[in-house]
Coordinates of C-alpha atoms in Angstrom, one line a residue:
M21 CA 109.8 159.9 166.9
E22 CA 106.6 158.7 165.0
W23 CA 108.0 159.2 161.6
M24 CA 111.3 158.1 162.4
I25 CA 109.8 154.3 162.7
L26 CA 106.9 154.5 160.7
P27 CA 109.0 152.9 158.1
L28 CA 109.3 150.2 159.9
K29 CA 105.9 149.5 161.2
R30 CA 105.7 149.7 157.4
Y31 CA 108.4 146.6 156.3
F32 CA 107.5 145.1 153.0
D33 CA 105.1 148.0 152.0
F34 CA 106.3 149.4 148.4
K35 CA 102.6 150.7 147.7
G36 CA 101.4 153.7 148.0
R37 CA 103.5 157.6 148.7
S38 CA 105.6 158.9 151.9
R39 CA 106.9 162.3 152.6
R40 CA 110.0 163.7 153.0
K41 CA 109.3 164.2 156.4
E42 CA 109.1 160.1 156.4
Y43 CA 111.8 159.1 154.5
W44 CA 113.7 162.0 156.3
M45 CA 113.8 161.4 159.8
Y46 CA 113.9 157.4 159.3
T47 CA 117.3 158.6 157.6
L48 CA 118.1 160.5 160.3
F49 CA 117.0 157.3 162.7
V50 CA 119.3 154.7 161.1
I51 CA 122.2 157.2 160.6
I52 CA 121.7 158.4 164.9
V53 CA 121.4 154.6 165.7
S54 CA 124.2 153.2 163.5
I55 CA 126.5 155.9 165.3
V56 CA 125.7 154.3 168.4
L57 CA 126.1 151.0 167.4
S58 CA 129.3 150.9 165.5
I59 CA 130.9 153.1 168.7
L60 CA 129.3 150.2 171.2
D61 CA 130.8 148.0 168.5
A62 CA 134.2 149.3 168.9
M63 CA 133.9 149.3 172.7
L64 CA 132.8 145.6 172.7
G65 CA 135.9 144.8 170.6
L66 CA 132.8 143.7 168.3
G67 CA 134.0 145.1 165.5
G68 CA 136.0 148.8 164.3
S69 CA 139.4 150.2 164.3
A70 CA 138.9 151.1 168.1
T71 CA 139.8 147.5 169.1
G72 CA 143.3 147.9 170.7
D73 CA 143.9 144.7 169.1
T74 CA 148.0 144.7 167.3
D75 CA 148.3 141.7 165.5
A76 CA 147.6 141.1 162.2
S77 CA 144.5 139.4 162.1
A78 CA 142.8 141.5 164.7
T79 CA 143.9 144.6 162.3
A80 CA 142.3 142.8 159.2
V81 CA 138.6 142.5 161.4
G82 CA 139.2 145.9 162.3
A83 CA 139.8 147.2 159.4
S84 CA 137.2 146.1 157.9
G85 CA 134.6 146.5 160.8
A86 CA 135.9 149.9 160.6
V87 CA 134.3 150.9 157.2
S88 CA 131.1 148.6 158.3
G89 CA 131.1 149.3 161.7
G90 CA 130.9 146.0 163.2
L91 CA 128.8 143.9 164.1
L92 CA 125.7 145.2 166.2
A93 CA 126.0 148.2 163.2
N94 CA 126.1 144.9 160.4
L95 CA 122.8 143.3 162.1
F96 CA 120.8 147.1 162.2
A97 CA 122.0 147.5 158.5
L98 CA 120.3 144.2 157.3
A99 CA 117.6 145.0 159.3
T100 CA 116.8 148.5 158.1
F101 CA 117.8 147.5 154.4
I102 CA 114.1 146.6 153.2
P103 CA 112.3 149.5 155.3
G104 CA 114.9 152.2 153.4
L105 CA 114.2 150.3 150.2
A106 CA 110.2 150.7 151.0
V107 CA 110.5 153.7 152.4
M108 CA 112.2 155.3 149.3
V109 CA 110.1 153.8 146.6
R110 CA 107.3 155.4 148.0
R111 CA 109.1 158.5 148.1
L112 CA 109.9 158.0 144.6
H113 CA 105.9 157.3 143.6
D114 CA 105.0 160.9 146.1
L115 CA 106.8 162.6 143.2
D116 CA 105.1 160.3 140.3
R117 CA 108.0 157.9 139.7
T118 CA 108.4 154.6 139.2
G119 CA 110.1 152.5 142.4
W120 CA 112.6 150.8 139.0
W121 CA 115.1 153.6 139.6
V122 CA 116.0 152.6 143.4
L123 CA 117.3 149.3 141.2
A124 CA 118.7 151.4 138.7
L125 CA 121.0 153.2 141.8
M126 CA 121.5 149.2 143.5
G127 CA 122.3 147.8 140.3
P128 CA 125.9 149.3 139.3
L129 CA 126.6 149.7 143.1
F130 CA 126.7 145.9 143.8
L131 CA 127.8 144.8 140.2
G132 CA 130.8 147.3 140.6
I133 CA 131.5 146.8 144.1
I134 CA 131.4 142.7 143.4
L135 CA 134.0 143.7 139.9
V136 CA 136.4 145.8 142.2
I137 CA 136.7 143.0 144.7
V138 CA 137.4 139.9 142.1
G139 CA 139.9 142.8 140.7
A140 CA 141.8 143.3 143.8
A141 CA 141.5 140.0 144.7
G142 CA 142.9 138.8 141.4
A143 CA 145.8 141.4 141.7
M144 CA 147.1 140.6 144.8
S145 CA 147.1 136.6 144.1
G146 CA 149.4 136.9 141.7
G147 CA 146.9 136.7 138.8
S148 CA 146.7 138.3 135.2
S149 CA 147.0 142.1 136.0
A150 CA 145.5 142.7 133.0
G151 CA 142.4 141.2 133.3
F152 CA 142.1 141.8 137.1
G153 CA 142.6 145.2 136.6
G154 CA 139.8 145.2 133.7
A155 CA 137.8 144.1 136.4
A156 CA 138.7 146.3 139.0
L157 CA 138.4 149.1 136.3
G158 CA 134.8 148.1 135.0
G159 CA 133.7 148.1 139.1
M160 CA 135.2 151.6 139.5
I161 CA 133.5 152.5 136.4
L162 CA 130.0 150.9 137.4
L163 CA 130.5 152.5 141.0
G164 CA 131.0 155.9 139.1
I165 CA 127.1 155.5 137.4
G166 CA 126.1 154.7 140.5
G167 CA 127.5 158.0 142.4
I168 CA 125.9 159.9 139.8
L169 CA 122.0 158.2 140.2
G170 CA 122.7 158.0 144.1
I171 CA 122.7 162.1 143.6
V172 CA 120.0 162.0 141.4
L173 CA 117.2 160.0 143.7
L174 CA 119.1 162.5 146.6
V175 CA 117.5 165.4 144.9
W176 CA 114.3 163.7 144.0
A177 CA 114.4 162.9 147.7
C178 CA 114.4 166.5 148.6
T179 CA 111.4 167.6 146.2
E180 CA 108.3 167.9 147.2
G181 CA 106.1 165.8 146.1
T182 CA 103.0 165.7 143.2
R183 CA 100.1 167.6 144.9
G184 CA 96.4 165.5 144.9
P185 CA 96.3 162.4 144.1
N186 CA 98.8 160.7 141.4
R187 CA 98.7 156.8 140.1
F188 CA 100.0 155.8 143.4
G189 CA 97.6 157.1 145.6
E190 CA 96.8 160.0 147.8
D191 CA 98.2 162.7 148.4
P192 CA 100.2 161.7 151.5
K193 CA 100.0 165.2 153.3
G194 CA 96.4 164.8 152.9
V195 CA 96.0 168.6 151.3
S196 CA 93.1 168.7 148.6
T197 CA 94.1 170.6 145.5
N198 CA 90.2 171.1 144.6
A199 CA 89.3 174.4 145.8
E200 CA 85.3 173.5 146.5
E201 CA 86.6 171.1 149.2
V202 CA 89.2 173.8 150.7
F203 CA 86.7 176.8 150.6
G204 CA 83.5 175.0 150.2

């Protein structure tokens, strides 16, 4: 359980290194709690498609809640966003890679989402379909680039870290590569 909440204790700590175990246990913790909170959101009518309302406004809120998880799940996502970024940066540091790779992923994803929303909103409001269609297409291309970078980060998150110290700090496993320290 300690590994699951360790990134919460290191909330704004973007320095140093994190093991795979810390990263993946935290990820598991976030997924489990998000699922539980999404179920609670649906049961309490705070979002999600299980609200049971059929009028148009409630259905729109329910549909967005189903995608986002509802009020409780969204608050949890906000609370765990920074520690999630921090543990991913430290995980990259364990591989002797810069944490700026996380920004390389987030940039195209956020910009892509904004462009898709602008394109869809413009097309629905009766604007020039060519202009808004171009915005939506550009957004989808950026989302594709973000998806490819996400796969790269996933592979890196699964990769064993650098043995021994690197430019970001000591090995979080505490395993020495010096034979005299091990056998001396």
